[in-house]
Amino acid sequence: MTQPPPPPQQPPQGGGFGPPQDQPPQDQPPQTPPPAAGPDLGKAPQPGYGYPQAPQAPQAPQTPPSAAPQNPPQPPAGYGYPQGAPAPQPPQAPPGYGYPGQQPGPYGQPQQAPYGQPGYGQQPGYGQPGYGQQPGYGYPQQTMPHPPQAGQQGGGKKLNAQMLIIVAAVVAIALIIGGGVWYASSGKDDGKKDDTASAAGGTGGTDDGNGGTTSGKEKAPSDPSAKVLFQVPAPEVKNDSTVVVSGSWLTDKAYVKSGIARIVGYDRDKGGELWKIPLAGPVCQASRHVTDDNLTAVLYQPAMPTKADPSHGCSQIALIDLDAGKRLWTKTVKTGDQLINFDNITLSGKTVAVGSTSGGAAFDVSGKLLWSPKPADSCYDAGYGGGEKLVAVRKCGSYDQRQLHIQTIDPKSGKVISEYKMTAGIEYASIVSTNPLVVAADVGDSAGDGSGISDFFSIDGRTGKLRTRISAPGEQFAARCEGITRVEACNLLAVGNDRLYLPTEEHDGTGKYSQTNEIVAFDLATGKQTGQRADAGDGYTISPLRMDGGNLIAYKRPPYDKGGQVVSISGTGFKETTLLQNPDTDAVRDVETSMSPEYSEFLYAEGHLFMSKVYASKRSTVRDKEYLAVGFGTS
């Protein structure tokens, strides 16, 4: 089928970041083809299966009639939803940006600027010649491409290889703020906070010793019909720059969202401001985890960017009390007389950990320094994954002979508990989950779609031994990880029940002009598909948000004439239960579809769904009102 051109203003979705790898790891041979219940990992999907084929062009947006002028355009024969705009010209890469030789970059790896592991905000000396700290790091400039606008379908097909090369640099900037969701669901479970980030993986509930979990807490309401609770207007940006506003959390009482150089707590139901924490500069990165008493951490700049000095570096580490609405402390770390600019931040137990190309550091929530970079170290902690465990991505070796060490460490002392050495040549890795331990990497730059993922590595966190390796071809699966600087920056996936849950790429549905996809499960012990499948339904695309104990919480992005849904999927029988159903009116749908799981933050808990943007910029149009965040809720 001939596909129409890509939608206008759609963020580039491709580009293998970093230099191409020469050899794939030999840790374990590729897995045998999985059961017929899902995409065959051993070979490309066969014609007729419905999965996107390699030669196809990116999918066009699904433009709701309401978003069009007086007369909605007609869909091309044989294709999707009503189309609206002509094909845009491919964005041009800024001169000099990117990795050596302007190699296309793995998804999520673009920008990976501040948050977690390899690729998380590459600082000068990261080992990437020519990449360095760009002006406005942590404060993207006007070259930032915009995410899907109202009415556009957020998923879409991925760019082909030629387009990936053209847009690689632009993607790098876009992903500085894209693809992360940070939140803490309310309530306790055996004394542990279920703080798994939606779309970011991790387990929920208590650990049974094998990565399994308890049953979920989210219950279906008698009536899942939801209404708009409130909308937070987009902050005003006085010039043409783009400001990072990443970070959002959900507690028992408040929805908390980063603004421009501030963090604000809103009433969960009415949207009124409960408290506000001013910061000296914009937030660079935010931890997706919280402590049992609702403490979290952020990285921010020490001053507001100006035209003369567009970035002051991400040197400020702050601990935030989400209940009291207070900044408890701010810390910095130095190498000699120089402040270290960190790329990522996370939290595990009572430990706040930050990583960079200069090494990693950690503080107790009391403010006590636990460890910091040692000048004599030949290796460095590029970033950390937090949550139930603390896992470091430690880099050793020269740029052309990189060795990654995945280390489970004691969050209080920094002592290494176990270690897994990835095959030499793998430049970047992302921590998908710390318990069970799952790592993603684009081996040999083979994903080819900018997702940053070609393979997942299931590792025994106690012994450091590889349990299994899961092949996840980019043309079949839609999960993404940044990995270059933000080690934890993964979305559109989840881990629980000792399984990995992945969405498939969109493909033709059974209805006319229909596109859809599914979520499938992989066993982390065997690496094979379990045969479980959750269908989005014609016109919908489904994305994992987080685990709820043993159940999976997922969001269904709607077609042009429906409202979105949040569903709970049973971890055993994969039975779907609707938790929330958004209105299908034009005005509400336009706001909802202006944010997508790929490029926005999604939080769900107790009948409340919050969507928010991760950057603010000067509004491109006067006609369309833009929002920083929107909340939906059931009665």
XYZ file of C-alpha atoms in Angstrom:
635
model
C 0.000 0.000 0.000
C 1.315 3.425 -0.892
C 1.452 5.582 2.226
C 1.003 9.369 2.241
C 3.815 11.719 3.319
C 4.678 12.332 6.989
C 2.610 14.847 8.960
C 3.805 18.443 9.321
C 5.647 19.432 12.504
C 5.962 15.782 13.541
C 9.131 15.207 15.591
C 11.610 13.128 13.668
C 11.406 9.551 14.864
C 14.574 8.103 13.616
C 18.248 8.124 13.412
C 20.683 5.681 14.893
C 22.641 7.885 17.234
C 26.347 7.385 17.667
C 28.904 5.723 15.491
C 27.832 2.493 13.875
C 28.878 -0.613 15.738
C 30.997 -3.200 14.031
C 30.075 -6.380 15.800
C 26.893 -7.448 17.567
C 27.385 -8.791 21.078
C 28.007 -12.477 21.372
C 26.535 -12.840 24.837
C 23.871 -15.149 23.584
C 22.686 -16.294 20.182
C 19.540 -14.711 18.802
C 16.299 -16.172 20.043
C 14.344 -18.658 18.066
C 11.175 -17.388 16.436
C 8.429 -16.810 19.032
C 4.981 -18.363 18.979
C 2.588 -17.304 16.264
C 0.737 -15.147 18.783
C 2.931 -12.160 17.969
C 5.409 -10.710 15.487
C 8.062 -13.231 14.495
C 11.342 -12.019 15.942
C 13.356 -14.359 13.809
C 12.438 -12.765 10.527
C 10.696 -9.809 9.008
C 6.898 -9.866 9.169
C 5.257 -11.521 6.219
C 2.969 -9.663 3.832
C -0.562 -9.663 5.080
C 0.312 -9.749 8.767
C -0.393 -6.070 9.014
C 2.890 -4.863 10.451
C 4.638 -2.041 8.638
C 7.022 -3.232 5.954
C 10.449 -1.770 5.500
C 9.791 -0.021 2.174
C 6.755 1.830 3.469
C 6.848 5.544 4.071
C 5.897 7.125 7.389
C 2.207 7.070 8.189
C 0.198 10.203 7.696
C -1.528 11.887 10.624
C -5.108 11.166 11.555
C -6.633 14.591 11.388
C -10.005 14.932 13.122
C -12.656 16.705 11.108
C -12.819 19.283 13.884
C -9.212 20.273 13.343
C -9.790 21.035 9.684
C -11.296 24.117 8.013
C -14.967 24.249 7.103
C -14.833 21.269 4.759
C -12.821 18.288 6.004
C -10.447 16.916 3.359
C -11.195 13.492 1.974
C -8.884 10.580 2.772
C -6.762 9.216 -0.030
C -8.131 6.070 -1.540
C -7.327 3.086 0.560
C -5.683 4.984 3.416
C -6.279 6.043 7.056
C -8.053 9.020 8.496
C -8.856 12.333 6.858
C -5.667 14.020 5.893
C -4.974 17.666 6.363
C -1.641 19.113 5.334
C 0.876 18.782 2.526
C 4.108 16.950 3.068
C 6.671 19.045 4.917
C 10.243 19.410 3.821
C 12.600 17.304 5.883
C 14.211 19.367 8.652
C 17.810 20.276 8.083
C 20.424 19.236 10.583
C 22.240 22.140 12.237
C 25.829 22.343 10.968
C 28.320 20.598 13.164
C 25.808 18.892 15.418
C 25.731 15.255 16.324
C 28.249 12.474 16.536
C 31.247 11.816 14.344
C 30.347 11.734 10.716
C 26.786 12.820 11.525
C 25.683 9.275 12.134
C 21.975 8.771 12.564
C 21.086 8.063 16.161
C 19.026 5.551 18.028
C 15.783 6.764 19.359
C 15.629 8.090 22.724
C 19.231 8.486 22.251
C 18.626 11.731 20.605
C 18.704 14.154 23.367
C 19.374 11.844 25.871
C 20.701 14.826 27.258
C 19.959 14.980 30.834
C 18.655 11.865 32.443
C 20.387 8.805 33.068
C 22.804 6.735 31.222
C 24.820 6.588 28.234
C 23.695 9.302 26.009
C 21.956 11.269 28.657
C 23.038 14.749 27.905
C 26.467 14.197 26.465
C 28.849 16.669 28.048
C 32.151 17.742 26.531
C 34.638 14.922 26.819
C 31.919 12.302 26.841
C 33.928 10.522 24.262
C 31.824 11.670 21.359
C 34.069 13.889 19.249
C 32.153 16.810 17.857
C 29.105 16.326 20.079
C 29.973 18.294 23.162
C 27.735 20.675 25.055
C 25.651 22.622 22.619
C 24.436 26.115 23.433
C 21.221 25.832 25.306
C 21.840 22.360 26.651
C 18.941 21.540 28.901
C 17.324 24.561 27.260
C 16.590 23.588 23.653
C 16.753 26.318 21.054
C 14.392 27.219 18.248
C 15.552 24.294 16.140
C 13.352 22.064 18.304
C 10.793 20.261 16.145
C 7.252 20.274 17.478
C 5.376 17.183 18.591
C 2.127 16.216 16.903
C -0.421 18.994 16.936
C -4.060 18.599 17.783
C -5.674 15.938 15.732
C -2.491 14.316 14.555
C -1.939 10.667 15.288
C 1.095 10.353 17.518
C 2.388 6.958 16.472
C 2.823 6.765 12.764
C 5.357 4.900 10.724
C 9.032 5.410 11.280
C 11.307 7.260 8.904
C 13.326 5.437 6.299
C 17.105 5.296 6.388
C 17.618 8.280 4.090
C 15.375 10.494 6.171
C 17.045 9.304 9.386
C 20.382 10.601 8.185
C 18.914 13.993 7.287
C 17.103 14.560 10.564
C 19.479 12.893 13.031
C 20.737 16.153 14.509
C 17.268 17.621 14.879
C 16.082 14.446 16.545
C 18.905 14.743 19.049
C 17.575 18.091 20.181
C 13.963 16.954 20.235
C 14.686 13.965 22.417
C 16.288 16.120 25.045
C 12.804 16.698 26.200
C 10.896 13.863 24.620
C 9.786 10.448 25.604
C 9.932 10.584 29.375
C 7.142 10.285 31.888
C 7.757 10.819 35.556
C 5.239 10.111 38.236
C 4.432 8.467 41.500
C 1.120 6.736 41.888
C -0.603 7.319 45.166
C -1.053 4.817 47.933
C 1.205 2.284 49.618
C 1.794 -1.364 48.996
C 3.577 -3.266 51.726
C 5.438 -0.088 52.565
C 6.773 0.502 49.065
C 5.717 3.235 46.711
C 4.492 2.056 43.318
C 6.481 4.715 41.516
C 6.989 3.115 38.157
C 6.928 5.751 35.459
C 4.235 5.332 32.898
C 5.834 4.292 29.670
C 9.088 3.833 31.432
C 8.923 0.274 32.642
C 9.652 -1.155 36.055
C 7.667 -3.331 38.415
C 4.803 -2.490 40.692
C 3.834 -4.033 43.984
C 6.099 -6.237 46.075
C 8.892 -8.451 44.781
C 8.378 -12.204 45.142
C 12.053 -12.913 44.543
C 11.610 -13.792 40.874
C 10.445 -10.471 39.512
C 6.802 -11.400 40.023
C 4.423 -8.959 41.672
C 1.238 -8.713 43.683
C -2.196 -7.871 42.291
C -3.071 -4.316 41.273
C -4.699 -1.504 43.229
C -6.513 0.313 40.419
C -10.223 -0.559 40.400
C -12.719 0.032 37.631
C -15.300 2.723 38.515
C -19.000 2.038 38.134
C -18.933 4.560 35.288
C -15.567 5.065 33.503
C -16.843 8.152 31.652
C -14.441 11.013 32.342
C -14.556 14.775 32.051
C -11.920 17.480 31.809
C -10.941 18.427 35.354
C -8.719 21.380 34.484
C -6.224 22.723 31.987
C -2.960 24.504 32.752
C -2.160 27.164 30.106
C 1.227 26.925 28.453
C 3.703 29.344 30.077
C 4.691 32.372 28.089
C 8.079 32.287 26.425
C 9.163 35.773 25.485
C 11.644 34.900 22.774
C 12.000 32.214 20.129
C 13.797 29.738 22.376
C 12.394 26.522 23.803
C 12.471 25.840 27.528
C 12.545 22.394 29.128
C 9.629 21.803 31.524
C 10.049 18.067 32.039
C 8.936 16.422 35.259
C 5.501 15.558 36.645
C 4.338 13.562 39.650
C 1.064 12.465 41.163
C 0.549 12.122 44.922
C -2.518 11.445 47.068
C -3.311 15.165 47.132
C -1.555 16.919 44.293
C -0.637 16.811 40.645
C 2.841 18.332 40.455
C 4.315 19.754 37.266
C 7.494 21.597 36.318
C 7.039 24.990 34.718
C 9.605 27.512 33.548
C 12.093 27.657 36.438
C 9.512 26.513 38.933
C 7.638 23.480 40.210
C 3.932 23.817 40.970
C 1.518 21.630 42.910
C -2.089 21.631 41.681
C -5.257 20.323 43.282
C -5.884 16.960 41.587
C -9.561 17.642 40.956
C -9.906 21.409 40.559
C -6.509 22.480 39.292
C -5.984 25.324 41.743
C -2.385 26.037 42.762
C -1.576 24.475 46.135
C 2.044 25.620 46.256
C 4.886 26.827 44.064
C 8.661 26.312 44.310
C 10.706 28.931 42.397
C 14.033 27.850 40.928
C 16.978 29.936 39.746
C 16.861 28.363 36.294
C 14.974 25.844 34.155
C 14.659 22.191 35.166
C 16.998 19.994 33.110
C 15.920 16.559 34.311
C 13.550 15.139 36.905
C 13.606 11.838 38.741
C 10.713 9.579 37.904
C 10.850 7.979 41.349
C 9.738 9.156 44.794
C 10.340 7.997 48.337
C 7.614 6.564 50.565
C 7.087 10.040 52.020
C 6.840 11.706 48.592
C 10.320 13.157 48.180
C 11.822 13.410 44.699
C 14.793 15.083 43.011
C 15.499 17.346 40.050
C 18.455 18.822 38.172
C 18.245 22.476 37.188
C 20.334 25.356 35.876
C 21.771 27.922 38.309
C 20.411 30.866 36.294
C 17.978 31.704 33.526
C 19.384 31.394 30.009
C 19.924 34.551 27.989
C 20.763 35.231 24.380
C 24.339 35.901 25.408
C 24.521 32.789 27.597
C 21.846 30.304 26.447
C 22.817 27.646 29.003
C 24.451 27.656 32.410
C 24.798 23.882 32.691
C 22.819 21.435 34.799
C 24.809 21.617 38.018
C 22.116 22.104 40.672
C 20.768 18.989 42.446
C 17.638 19.598 44.512
C 15.466 17.458 46.778
C 11.766 18.321 46.595
C 9.027 17.564 49.146
C 5.938 16.954 47.016
C 3.599 17.035 50.033
C 4.853 20.218 51.671
C 5.760 21.944 48.422
C 9.282 22.776 49.582
C 12.804 22.525 48.245
C 14.615 20.789 51.110
C 18.156 21.318 49.833
C 20.282 22.095 46.784
C 23.707 20.514 46.253
C 26.525 20.721 43.717
C 29.595 18.581 43.039
C 32.972 19.831 41.852
C 35.979 18.420 40.063
C 38.744 20.637 41.321
C 37.302 24.121 41.143
C 34.832 23.296 38.365
C 31.169 22.487 38.914
C 30.087 19.215 37.312
C 27.150 19.425 34.929
C 25.123 16.261 35.309
C 23.189 14.469 32.603
C 20.678 12.440 34.585
C 19.156 12.038 38.028
C 17.331 9.235 39.784
C 16.319 8.057 43.232
C 16.459 4.656 44.916
C 15.372 4.244 48.521
C 16.856 7.213 50.360
C 19.601 7.859 47.787
C 19.641 10.553 45.083
C 22.115 9.598 42.331
C 23.364 11.704 39.426
C 25.553 10.675 36.494
C 27.717 12.431 33.926
C 30.749 12.035 31.707
C 32.760 13.233 34.696
C 31.395 10.383 36.801
C 28.559 9.781 39.214
C 27.699 11.171 42.634
C 25.076 10.414 45.253
C 23.476 12.045 48.275
C 21.369 10.728 51.100
C 17.986 12.486 51.351
C 19.398 14.169 54.472
C 21.853 15.957 52.168
C 24.922 13.918 53.123
C 27.321 13.223 50.255
C 27.650 9.447 49.809
C 30.117 9.325 46.915
C 31.481 11.508 44.136
C 33.725 11.121 41.064
C 37.316 10.117 41.728
C 39.841 11.872 39.458
C 41.973 8.720 39.267
C 39.123 6.560 37.936
C 39.677 5.204 34.428
C 35.953 4.364 34.238
C 32.972 6.537 35.118
C 29.305 6.139 36.052
C 27.517 7.703 33.104
C 24.142 7.333 34.793
C 21.892 5.350 37.073
C 18.568 3.563 37.033
C 16.577 3.851 40.256
C 13.411 2.574 41.872
C 13.530 -0.673 43.818
C 17.249 -1.104 43.115
C 20.073 1.185 42.057
C 21.860 0.197 38.856
C 24.794 2.009 37.265
C 25.842 2.114 33.649
C 29.597 2.373 34.016
C 31.727 3.179 30.983
C 35.286 1.996 30.564
C 37.759 2.118 27.724
C 38.405 4.582 24.934
C 35.834 5.918 22.529
C 36.569 3.295 19.875
C 36.870 0.443 22.404
C 34.015 1.113 24.781
C 33.062 -1.408 27.456
C 29.804 -1.014 29.380
C 29.429 -2.475 32.850
C 25.891 -2.866 34.195
C 26.318 -2.775 37.963
C 23.735 -3.318 40.682
C 25.081 -1.275 43.580
C 24.312 -0.633 47.240
C 22.518 2.754 47.247
C 24.007 3.664 50.640
C 27.658 2.859 50.050
C 28.021 2.566 46.288
C 29.501 -0.911 46.704
C 29.037 -3.124 43.651
C 26.721 -6.076 44.356
C 26.800 -7.655 40.907
C 28.099 -6.782 37.472
C 27.327 -7.729 33.881
C 29.810 -6.743 31.176
C 28.203 -6.031 27.843
C 30.019 -7.038 24.696
C 32.669 -4.547 23.635
C 31.436 -2.222 20.933
C 28.019 -1.498 22.441
C 28.281 2.241 23.019
C 25.045 2.999 24.858
C 22.633 1.166 27.126
C 19.397 2.116 28.854
C 18.033 0.800 32.142
C 14.462 -0.297 31.463
C 13.877 -1.784 34.917
C 16.087 -2.378 37.973
C 14.007 -5.228 39.482
C 13.910 -7.411 37.515
C 16.962 -5.976 35.786
C 16.337 -5.277 32.099
C 18.667 -3.305 29.837
C 18.017 -2.080 26.286
C 20.610 -1.355 23.601
C 20.825 -0.710 19.880
C 23.372 -3.371 19.013
C 25.459 -2.551 15.992
C 23.162 0.370 15.211
C 20.852 -2.268 13.779
C 17.485 -0.911 14.945
C 17.466 1.442 11.981
C 14.463 3.415 13.236
C 15.863 5.800 15.824
C 14.238 3.847 18.669
C 17.539 3.117 20.412
C 16.481 -0.518 20.781
C 17.400 -3.608 18.820
C 17.741 -5.950 21.798
C 16.780 -6.283 25.450
C 19.056 -7.989 27.978
C 17.445 -9.741 30.936
C 20.069 -9.889 33.700
C 20.083 -11.579 37.097
C 20.603 -8.651 39.459
C 21.942 -10.901 42.204
C 24.643 -12.681 40.206
C 25.168 -10.396 37.209
C 24.615 -13.269 34.791
C 22.681 -12.890 31.569
C 19.336 -14.681 31.772
C 18.308 -14.183 28.164
C 18.534 -11.777 25.267
C 15.400 -10.637 23.433
C 15.535 -9.437 19.852
C 13.076 -6.592 19.194
C 13.264 -5.482 15.536
C 12.487 -1.805 15.131
C 10.092 -2.400 12.268
C 7.904 -4.554 14.501
C 7.960 -2.888 17.921
C 7.365 0.709 18.963
C 9.199 1.019 22.321
C 11.912 3.641 22.622
C 14.946 4.436 24.779
C 17.300 7.385 24.631
C 20.364 5.829 26.179
C 22.976 8.333 25.064
C 22.919 10.487 28.176
C 19.631 9.644 29.910
C 19.972 6.092 31.107
C 16.383 5.735 32.326
C 14.739 7.560 29.429
C 12.633 4.710 28.021
C 8.954 4.848 27.172
C 6.168 2.890 25.487
C 7.049 -0.249 27.453
C 6.697 -1.781 30.902
C 8.196 -4.589 32.986
C 6.389 -6.742 35.544
C 5.495 -10.363 36.348
C 8.981 -11.232 35.078
C 7.774 -10.152 31.647
C 8.520 -7.374 29.216
C 5.483 -5.688 27.639
C 5.993 -4.069 24.230
C 3.621 -2.381 21.767
C 3.768 -3.424 18.138
C 4.066 -0.877 15.371
C 0.826 0.313 13.818
C -0.630 -1.742 10.992
C -3.876 -2.047 9.047
C -6.943 -2.906 11.102
C -10.109 -4.677 9.989
C -12.184 -1.546 9.511
C -12.091 0.808 6.560
C -9.215 3.315 6.837
C -8.338 1.688 10.157
C -4.913 1.521 11.795
C -4.243 -0.297 15.058
C -1.634 -2.169 17.096
C -1.245 -4.551 20.055
C 0.761 -5.091 23.234
C 2.615 -8.402 23.466
C 4.536 -9.994 26.351
C 7.988 -11.596 26.504
C 9.145 -13.981 29.215
C 12.283 -12.557 30.852
C 13.523 -16.040 31.716
C 13.263 -17.593 28.249
C 13.168 -14.545 25.974
C 10.161 -15.952 24.134
C 6.753 -14.420 23.611
C 4.148 -15.731 26.041
C 1.352 -15.691 23.476
C -0.506 -12.955 25.372
C -1.810 -10.099 23.266
C -3.865 -7.002 24.071
C -5.531 -5.518 20.995
C -5.984 -1.758 20.790
C -9.120 -2.035 18.652
C -9.697 -0.515 15.227
C -8.577 3.085 15.050
C -6.848 3.010 18.439
C -3.153 2.627 19.244
C -2.241 1.192 22.634
C 0.832 2.008 24.729
C 1.960 0.580 28.087
C 2.058 3.214 30.826
C 3.131 1.330 33.930
C 2.589 -1.740 36.069
C -0.099 -1.801 38.748
C 1.092 -4.721 40.819
C 0.602 -7.695 38.507
C -1.613 -5.784 36.071
C -0.572 -3.557 33.181
C -1.970 -0.028 32.849
C -2.146 1.141 29.223
C -3.392 4.153 27.287
C -5.364 3.914 24.058
C -4.862 6.892 21.769
C -8.180 7.438 19.965
C -9.156 7.623 16.299
C -10.418 10.886 14.843
C -13.965 10.494 16.168
C -13.473 8.979 19.634
C -12.020 9.801 23.036
C -8.981 8.104 24.512
C -9.075 5.349 27.115
C -7.053 4.030 30.043
C -7.344 0.277 30.537
C -6.071 -2.278 33.012
C -4.819 -5.528 31.498
C -4.749 -8.579 33.714
C -1.265 -10.041 34.043
C -2.639 -13.576 33.880
C -5.454 -13.746 31.339
C -4.745 -10.390 29.638
C -8.378 -9.402 30.147
C -8.943 -5.686 29.518
C -10.930 -3.519 31.928
C -11.728 0.101 31.073
C -10.688 2.444 33.856
C -11.318 5.755 32.110
C -13.062 6.863 28.911
C -12.493 10.434 27.706
C -15.181 12.514 25.959
C -15.356 12.349 22.164
C -16.290 16.000 21.597
C -14.190 17.888 19.090
C -12.787 20.402 21.561
C -11.728 17.804 24.134
C -10.333 15.433 21.545
C -8.239 18.207 20.002
C -6.582 18.903 23.350
C -6.087 15.215 24.110
C -4.538 14.356 20.758
C -2.193 17.363 20.936
C -0.209 15.241 23.380
C 1.045 11.748 22.647
C 2.720 9.051 24.772
C 5.851 9.379 22.650
C 6.493 13.058 23.358
C 4.523 13.893 26.500
C 4.218 12.814 30.125
C 1.257 10.594 31.006
C 0.276 9.813 34.621
C -2.686 7.730 35.749
C -3.904 6.852 39.241
C -7.284 6.423 40.956
C -9.468 7.609 38.094
C -7.200 10.555 37.228
C -5.303 10.888 33.940
C -2.855 13.748 33.464
C -1.050 14.639 30.249
C 1.619 17.297 30.071
C 4.236 18.681 27.737
C 7.947 18.542 28.348
C 8.951 21.835 26.762
C 7.498 25.306 26.345
C 8.075 27.559 23.377
C 6.700 30.664 21.758
C 3.320 29.737 20.376
C 3.459 29.024 16.682
C -0.124 30.095 16.073
C -2.478 32.587 17.653
C -5.580 30.596 16.730
C -4.802 27.459 18.720
C -4.582 27.746 22.491
C -1.829 25.609 23.942
C -1.679 23.912 27.325
C 1.131 22.816 29.579
C -1.043 20.132 31.157
C -4.582 18.766 31.121
C -6.312 16.566 33.680
C -9.162 14.108 33.138
C -11.125 12.306 35.816
C -14.055 9.994 36.434
C -16.840 11.024 38.781
